[in-house]
PDB file of C-alpha atoms in Angstrom:
ATOM      1  CA  MET A 569      88.258  33.198 -32.581  1.00  0.00           C
ATOM      2  CA  ARG A 570      87.278  30.254 -30.365  1.00  0.00           C
ATOM      3  CA  ARG A 571      85.865  26.756 -30.562  1.00  0.00           C
ATOM      4  CA  THR A 572      82.600  25.685 -28.928  1.00  0.00           C
ATOM      5  CA  ARG A 573      81.584  22.020 -29.187  1.00  0.00           C
ATOM      6  CA  GLY A 574      83.852  21.585 -32.162  1.00  0.00           C
ATOM      7  CA  GLN A 575      82.477  24.644 -33.970  1.00  0.00           C
ATOM      8  CA  ILE A 576      84.590  27.712 -34.695  1.00  0.00           C
ATOM      9  CA  ILE A 577      82.991  30.925 -33.402  1.00  0.00           C
ATOM     10  CA  TYR A 578      84.421  33.915 -35.255  1.00  0.00           C
ATOM     11  CA  PRO A 579      84.540  37.413 -33.749  1.00  0.00           C
ATOM     12  CA  GLY A 580      81.680  39.531 -35.051  1.00  0.00           C
ATOM     13  CA  GLY A 581      79.468  36.597 -35.910  1.00  0.00           C
ATOM     14  CA  ARG A 582      77.310  37.074 -32.856  1.00  0.00           C
ATOM     15  CA  ARG A 583      78.484  40.033 -30.828  1.00  0.00           C
ATOM     16  CA  ARG A 584      79.553  43.288 -32.448  1.00  0.00           C
ATOM     17  CA  VAL A 585      83.300  43.903 -32.565  1.00  0.00           C
ATOM     18  CA  ILE A 586      84.362  47.326 -31.287  1.00  0.00           C
ATOM     19  CA  LEU A 587      88.010  48.394 -31.461  1.00  0.00           C
ATOM     20  CA  GLN A 588      88.962  51.446 -29.423  1.00  0.00           C
ATOM     21  CA  GLN A 589      91.888  53.818 -29.570  1.00  0.00           C
ATOM     22  CA  PRO A 590      91.807  56.139 -26.528  1.00  0.00           C
ATOM     23  CA  ASP A 591      94.021  59.069 -25.511  1.00  0.00           C
ATOM     24  CA  LEU A 592      95.081  59.890 -29.067  1.00  0.00           C
ATOM     25  CA  ARG A 593      96.416  63.357 -28.264  1.00  0.00           C
ATOM     26  CA  ALA A 594      98.321  62.154 -25.208  1.00  0.00           C
ATOM     27  CA  ARG A 595      99.893  59.304 -27.205  1.00  0.00           C
ATOM     28  CA  GLY A 596     100.861  61.581 -30.089  1.00  0.00           C
ATOM     29  CA  LEU A 597      98.557  59.785 -32.535  1.00  0.00           C
ATOM     30  CA  SER A 598      96.318  62.760 -33.346  1.00  0.00           C
ATOM     31  CA  SER A 599      96.168  66.502 -32.877  1.00  0.00           C
ATOM     32  CA  ASP A 600      92.484  66.601 -33.851  1.00  0.00           C
ATOM     33  CA  TRP A 601      90.717  63.961 -31.729  1.00  0.00           C
ATOM     34  CA  ASP A 602      90.983  62.461 -28.253  1.00  0.00           C
ATOM     35  CA  TRP A 603      89.629  59.044 -29.183  1.00  0.00           C
ATOM     36  CA  MET A 604      88.553  56.907 -32.104  1.00  0.00           C
ATOM     37  CA  GLU A 605      86.417  53.803 -32.380  1.00  0.00           C
ATOM     38  CA  LEU A 606      86.235  51.158 -35.103  1.00  0.00           C
ATOM     39  CA  ARG A 607      82.730  49.729 -34.857  1.00  0.00           C
ATOM     40  CA  GLN A 608      81.633  46.649 -36.784  1.00  0.00           C
ATOM     41  CA  LEU A 609      78.701  47.403 -39.067  1.00  0.00           C
ATOM     42  CA  LYS A 610      75.517  45.526 -38.287  1.00  0.00           C
ATOM     43  CA  GLY A 611      71.919  46.014 -39.413  1.00  0.00           C
ATOM     44  CA  GLN A 612      70.995  49.669 -39.812  1.00  0.00           C
ATOM     45  CA  ASP A 613      74.650  50.749 -39.608  1.00  0.00           C
ATOM     46  CA  PHE A 614      75.079  49.788 -43.252  1.00  0.00           C
ATOM     47  CA  TYR A 615      72.427  52.316 -44.290  1.00  0.00           C
ATOM     48  CA  ALA A 616      74.247  55.161 -42.525  1.00  0.00           C
ATOM     49  CA  VAL A 617      77.542  54.263 -44.191  1.00  0.00           C
ATOM     50  CA  GLU A 618      75.863  53.887 -47.581  1.00  0.00           C
ATOM     51  CA  LYS A 619      74.340  57.349 -47.205  1.00  0.00           C
ATOM     52  CA  LEU A 620      77.775  58.809 -46.506  1.00  0.00           C
ATOM     53  CA  ARG A 621      79.310  56.873 -49.399  1.00  0.00           C
ATOM     54  CA  ARG A 622      76.671  58.085 -51.860  1.00  0.00           C
ATOM     55  CA  GLY A 623      77.270  61.645 -50.732  1.00  0.00           C
ATOM     56  CA  GLU A 624      80.977  61.147 -51.510  1.00  0.00           C
ATOM     57  CA  ALA A 625      80.404  59.446 -54.888  1.00  0.00           C
ATOM     58  CA  ALA A 626      82.542  61.897 -56.872  1.00  0.00           C
ATOM     59  CA  TRP A 627      85.326  61.741 -54.269  1.00  0.00           C
ATOM     60  CA  LEU A 628      85.422  57.929 -54.250  1.00  0.00           C
ATOM     61  CA  ALA A 629      84.706  57.158 -57.934  1.00  0.00           C
ATOM     62  CA  PRO A 630      88.373  57.015 -59.096  1.00  0.00           C
ATOM     63  CA  TRP A 631      89.158  54.334 -56.490  1.00  0.00           C
ATOM     64  CA  GLU A 632      85.967  52.338 -55.889  1.00  0.00           C
ATOM     65  CA  SER A 633      85.761  48.940 -57.578  1.00  0.00           C
ATOM     66  CA  GLY A 634      82.642  47.290 -58.965  1.00  0.00           C
ATOM     67  CA  ALA A 635      81.629  44.523 -61.338  1.00  0.00           C
ATOM     68  CA  PRO A 636      81.625  45.296 -65.086  1.00  0.00           C
ATOM     69  CA  PRO A 637      78.211  46.054 -66.586  1.00  0.00           C
ATOM     70  CA  GLY A 638      76.038  42.974 -67.028  1.00  0.00           C
ATOM     71  CA  MET A 639      78.194  40.734 -64.832  1.00  0.00           C
ATOM     72  CA  THR A 640      76.017  40.839 -61.704  1.00  0.00           C
ATOM     73  CA  ARG A 641      72.381  41.395 -60.851  1.00  0.00           C
ATOM     74  CA  PRO A 642      71.516  44.391 -58.665  1.00  0.00           C
ATOM     75  CA  ILE A 643      70.764  43.552 -55.045  1.00  0.00           C
ATOM     76  CA  THR A 644      68.828  45.484 -52.447  1.00  0.00           C
ATOM     77  CA  MET A 645      70.380  46.897 -49.298  1.00  0.00           C
ATOM     78  CA  GLU A 646      68.432  44.304 -47.331  1.00  0.00           C
ATOM     79  CA  GLN A 647      70.081  41.526 -49.353  1.00  0.00           C
ATOM     80  CA  TYR A 648      73.491  43.115 -48.947  1.00  0.00           C
ATOM     81  CA  VAL A 649      73.091  43.434 -45.165  1.00  0.00           C
ATOM     82  CA  ALA A 650      71.962  39.801 -44.952  1.00  0.00           C
ATOM     83  CA  ALA A 651      74.967  38.679 -47.000  1.00  0.00           C
ATOM     84  CA  MET A 652      77.354  40.632 -44.776  1.00  0.00           C
ATOM     85  CA  SER A 653      75.772  39.126 -41.674  1.00  0.00           C
ATOM     86  CA  LYS A 654      76.313  35.649 -43.101  1.00  0.00           C
ATOM     87  CA  SER A 655      79.932  36.476 -43.953  1.00  0.00           C
ATOM     88  CA  ALA A 656      80.541  37.649 -40.386  1.00  0.00           C
ATOM     89  CA  ARG A 657      79.096  34.455 -38.913  1.00  0.00           C
ATOM     90  CA  GLU A 658      81.275  32.324 -41.200  1.00  0.00           C
ATOM     91  CA  GLY A 659      84.448  34.309 -40.540  1.00  0.00           C
ATOM     92  CA  LEU A 660      84.581  35.524 -44.120  1.00  0.00           C
ATOM     93  CA  GLY A 661      84.840  39.249 -43.537  1.00  0.00           C
ATOM     94  CA  MET A 662      83.253  42.313 -41.992  1.00  0.00           C
ATOM     95  CA  CYS A 663      83.185  46.098 -42.219  1.00  0.00           C
ATOM     96  CA  PHE A 664      84.047  48.712 -39.601  1.00  0.00           C
ATOM     97  CA  ALA A 665      82.853  52.285 -39.351  1.00  0.00           C
ATOM     98  CA  ILE A 666      85.617  54.792 -38.584  1.00  0.00           C
ATOM     99  CA  LEU A 667      84.319  56.974 -35.745  1.00  0.00           C
ATOM    100  CA  PRO A 668      86.605  59.750 -34.445  1.00  0.00           C
ATOM    101  CA  GLU A 669      84.887  60.981 -31.288  1.00  0.00           C
ATOM    102  CA  GLY A 670      81.718  59.266 -32.512  1.00  0.00           C
ATOM    103  CA  ARG A 671      81.467  60.976 -35.910  1.00  0.00           C
ATOM    104  CA  LEU A 672      81.135  58.751 -38.978  1.00  0.00           C
ATOM    105  CA  ALA A 673      84.190  59.376 -41.140  1.00  0.00           C
ATOM    106  CA  GLY A 674      84.619  56.323 -43.352  1.00  0.00           C
ATOM    107  CA  GLN A 675      85.027  52.573 -43.437  1.00  0.00           C
ATOM    108  CA  VAL A 676      87.585  49.772 -43.203  1.00  0.00           C
ATOM    109  CA  SER A 677      86.632  46.411 -44.717  1.00  0.00           C
ATOM    110  CA  ILE A 678      88.010  42.889 -44.373  1.00  0.00           C
ATOM    111  CA  SER A 679      87.100  40.972 -47.519  1.00  0.00           C
ATOM    112  CA  SER A 680      88.122  38.143 -49.866  1.00  0.00           C
ATOM    113  CA  VAL A 681      88.740  35.988 -46.787  1.00  0.00           C
ATOM    114  CA  GLN A 682      90.010  32.494 -47.498  1.00  0.00           C
ATOM    115  CA  ARG A 683      90.128  30.082 -44.583  1.00  0.00           C
ATOM    116  CA  ALA A 684      91.358  26.439 -44.529  1.00  0.00           C
ATOM    117  CA  ALA A 685      95.024  26.233 -45.645  1.00  0.00           C
ATOM    118  CA  SER A 686      95.238  29.902 -46.691  1.00  0.00           C
ATOM    119  CA  GLN A 687      93.887  32.090 -43.842  1.00  0.00           C
ATOM    120  CA  ASN A 688      94.280  35.083 -46.139  1.00  0.00           C
ATOM    121  CA  ALA A 689      92.273  38.317 -46.561  1.00  0.00           C
ATOM    122  CA  ALA A 690      92.307  41.742 -48.168  1.00  0.00           C
ATOM    123  CA  VAL A 691      91.781  45.015 -46.335  1.00  0.00           C
ATOM    124  CA  GLY A 692      90.292  48.087 -47.986  1.00  0.00           C
ATOM    125  CA  TYR A 693      89.466  51.539 -46.648  1.00  0.00           C
ATOM    126  CA  TRP A 694      88.066  54.938 -47.488  1.00  0.00           C
ATOM    127  CA  VAL A 695      87.616  58.217 -45.632  1.00  0.00           C
ATOM    128  CA  SER A 696      85.145  61.003 -46.328  1.00  0.00           C
ATOM    129  CA  SER A 697      86.596  64.095 -47.994  1.00  0.00           C
ATOM    130  CA  ARG A 698      85.648  66.114 -44.892  1.00  0.00           C
ATOM    131  CA  PHE A 699      87.971  63.970 -42.750  1.00  0.00           C
ATOM    132  CA  ALA A 700      90.784  63.311 -45.234  1.00  0.00           C
ATOM    133  CA  GLY A 701      94.313  64.432 -44.461  1.00  0.00           C
ATOM    134  CA  HIS A 702      94.054  64.154 -40.669  1.00  0.00           C
ATOM    135  CA  GLY A 703      95.695  60.767 -40.121  1.00  0.00           C
ATOM    136  CA  LEU A 704      92.496  58.787 -39.637  1.00  0.00           C
ATOM    137  CA  ALA A 705      93.090  56.197 -42.360  1.00  0.00           C
ATOM    138  CA  PRO A 706      96.538  55.050 -41.142  1.00  0.00           C
ATOM    139  CA  LEU A 707      95.319  54.692 -37.563  1.00  0.00           C
ATOM    140  CA  ALA A 708      92.111  52.909 -38.562  1.00  0.00           C
ATOM    141  CA  VAL A 709      93.932  50.480 -40.862  1.00  0.00           C
ATOM    142  CA  ALA A 710      96.670  49.870 -38.283  1.00  0.00           C
ATOM    143  CA  THR A 711      94.064  49.071 -35.636  1.00  0.00           C
ATOM    144  CA  VAL A 712      92.262  46.592 -37.883  1.00  0.00           C
ATOM    145  CA  LEU A 713      95.476  44.904 -39.065  1.00  0.00           C
ATOM    146  CA  ASP A 714      96.662  44.359 -35.494  1.00  0.00           C
ATOM    147  CA  TRP A 715      93.248  42.944 -34.565  1.00  0.00           C
ATOM    148  CA  CYS A 716      93.140  40.617 -37.580  1.00  0.00           C
ATOM    149  CA  PHE A 717      96.341  38.907 -36.487  1.00  0.00           C
ATOM    150  CA  ALA A 718      95.581  38.960 -32.770  1.00  0.00           C
ATOM    151  CA  GLU A 719      91.930  37.883 -32.830  1.00  0.00           C
ATOM    152  CA  TYR A 720      90.679  36.961 -36.322  1.00  0.00           C
ATOM    153  CA  GLY A 721      93.013  34.070 -37.023  1.00  0.00           C
ATOM    154  CA  LEU A 722      94.537  35.368 -40.257  1.00  0.00           C
ATOM    155  CA  HIS A 723      97.984  34.423 -41.511  1.00  0.00           C
ATOM    156  CA  ARG A 724      98.323  36.867 -44.426  1.00  0.00           C
ATOM    157  CA  ILE A 725      96.715  40.205 -45.238  1.00  0.00           C
ATOM    158  CA  GLU A 726      97.038  42.175 -48.444  1.00  0.00           C
ATOM    159  CA  ILE A 727      96.170  45.703 -49.500  1.00  0.00           C
ATOM    160  CA  ASN A 728      95.916  46.550 -53.215  1.00  0.00           C
ATOM    161  CA  ILE A 729      96.174  50.174 -54.313  1.00  0.00           C
ATOM    162  CA  ARG A 730      96.042  51.959 -57.651  1.00  0.00           C
ATOM    163  CA  PRO A 731      99.437  53.535 -58.481  1.00  0.00           C
ATOM    164  CA  GLU A 732      97.712  56.923 -58.876  1.00  0.00           C
ATOM    165  CA  ASN A 733      96.223  56.840 -55.375  1.00  0.00           C
ATOM    166  CA  GLN A 734      98.944  58.685 -53.495  1.00  0.00           C
ATOM    167  CA  PRO A 735      97.003  59.165 -50.218  1.00  0.00           C
ATOM    168  CA  SER A 736      96.399  55.409 -49.916  1.00  0.00           C
ATOM    169  CA  LEU A 737     100.004  54.645 -50.817  1.00  0.00           C
ATOM    170  CA  ARG A 738     101.109  56.909 -47.969  1.00  0.00           C
ATOM    171  CA  VAL A 739      99.015  54.800 -45.579  1.00  0.00           C
ATOM    172  CA  VAL A 740     100.843  51.541 -46.358  1.00  0.00           C
ATOM    173  CA  GLU A 741     104.188  53.345 -46.412  1.00  0.00           C
ATOM    174  CA  LYS A 742     103.572  54.673 -42.905  1.00  0.00           C
ATOM    175  CA  LEU A 743     102.623  51.207 -41.700  1.00  0.00           C
ATOM    176  CA  GLY A 744     105.581  49.504 -43.351  1.00  0.00           C
ATOM    177  CA  LEU A 745     103.790  46.873 -45.418  1.00  0.00           C
ATOM    178  CA  ARG A 746     105.941  44.897 -47.817  1.00  0.00           C
ATOM    179  CA  GLU A 747     105.355  45.570 -51.517  1.00  0.00           C
ATOM    180  CA  GLU A 748     104.909  42.424 -53.611  1.00  0.00           C
ATOM    181  CA  GLY A 749     104.626  43.902 -57.092  1.00  0.00           C
ATOM    182  CA  LEU A 750     102.192  45.166 -59.703  1.00  0.00           C
ATOM    183  CA  ARG A 751      98.925  43.386 -60.469  1.00  0.00           C
ATOM    184  CA  GLU A 752      98.050  44.408 -63.999  1.00  0.00           C
ATOM    185  CA  ARG A 753      94.388  45.066 -64.815  1.00  0.00           C
ATOM    186  CA  PHE A 754      93.485  43.730 -61.378  1.00  0.00           C
ATOM    187  CA  LEU A 755      90.130  45.396 -60.571  1.00  0.00           C
ATOM    188  CA  TYR A 756      87.347  47.024 -62.568  1.00  0.00           C
ATOM    189  CA  ILE A 757      87.125  50.657 -61.437  1.00  0.00           C
ATOM    190  CA  ASN A 758      85.304  53.622 -62.927  1.00  0.00           C
ATOM    191  CA  GLY A 759      84.724  51.924 -66.280  1.00  0.00           C
ATOM    192  CA  ALA A 760      88.116  50.296 -66.834  1.00  0.00           C
ATOM    193  CA  TRP A 761      90.373  47.496 -65.626  1.00  0.00           C
ATOM    194  CA  SER A 762      92.972  49.089 -63.363  1.00  0.00           C
ATOM    195  CA  ASP A 763      96.490  48.126 -62.340  1.00  0.00           C
ATOM    196  CA  HIS A 764      97.189  47.870 -58.609  1.00  0.00           C
ATOM    197  CA  ARG A 765     100.304  47.810 -56.488  1.00  0.00           C
ATOM    198  CA  ALA A 766     100.108  44.874 -54.076  1.00  0.00           C
ATOM    199  CA  PHE A 767     101.249  45.134 -50.447  1.00  0.00           C
ATOM    200  CA  ALA A 768     101.124  42.347 -47.888  1.00  0.00           C
ATOM    201  CA  VAL A 769     102.132  41.173 -44.428  1.00  0.00           C
ATOM    202  CA  THR A 770     102.156  37.737 -42.811  1.00  0.00           C
ATOM    203  CA  LEU A 771     101.846  36.690 -39.197  1.00  0.00           C
ATOM    204  CA  GLU A 772     105.567  35.913 -39.030  1.00  0.00           C
ATOM    205  CA  GLU A 773     106.324  39.595 -39.737  1.00  0.00           C
ATOM    206  CA  TRP A 774     103.999  40.859 -36.995  1.00  0.00           C
ATOM    207  CA  GLU A 775     104.069  41.287 -33.236  1.00  0.00           C
ATOM    208  CA  PRO A 776     101.291  42.570 -30.933  1.00  0.00           C
ATOM    209  CA  ASP A 777     100.286  46.188 -31.646  1.00  0.00           C
ATOM    210  CA  TYR A 778     102.964  46.397 -34.329  1.00  0.00           C
ATOM    211  CA  PHE A 779     101.058  48.559 -36.798  1.00  0.00           C
ATOM    212  CA  VAL A 780      99.768  51.099 -34.302  1.00  0.00           C
ATOM    213  CA  SER A 781     103.304  51.369 -32.912  1.00  0.00           C
ATOM    214  CA  GLN A 782     104.519  52.443 -36.375  1.00  0.00           C
ATOM    215  CA  LEU A 783     102.465  55.630 -35.976  1.00  0.00           C
ATOM    216  CA  LEU A 784     103.747  56.590 -32.536  1.00  0.00           C
ATOM    217  CA  PRO A 785     106.158  59.548 -32.333  1.00  0.00           C
ATOM    218  CA  LYS A 786     109.736  58.346 -32.683  1.00  0.00           C
TER     219      LYS A 786
END
């Protein structure tokens, strides 16, 4: 994040953000891949991720939120991509593709960004069933969390997870996020309002590369 002529230029608003994790095997971060990239979605990238998401609809349905019927009007992919581009320019969020050795495996999103006095955001994530259980989600989330504090100007980040979602709960447990409590009937998911456990971290609790370091062999 930088200022030019009094205007704040947010990362990802103009140039694509790419976060790299090299030498995964050598660093003890993976036994399956040598490198992973988190690549900000722009333009046609959204279509590729949407295709993967639709193919995993049954896998993701118990955890994927959406507005209740009749509360929003359908939008086209073109409108969605335009809205995400605007959000990136304004520093109000972005999405990253998870790419172990260049293969599309899932997504990490920064959303619900509040600037001004708050500087707060939520992080969400999902991984394709074909890549689940191989440690991709913790590493991807750790990489994005470290970047959000180092480069995106955030003060607080939260992750909200359904109590039944044990794989996602293991991610925040590995990363050591602080649990704040239960948010009852917090999000509309799969036809019902669902409780979520809330986890958070603030800048005061962080140091450079903190979250990735939590995954290194002890």
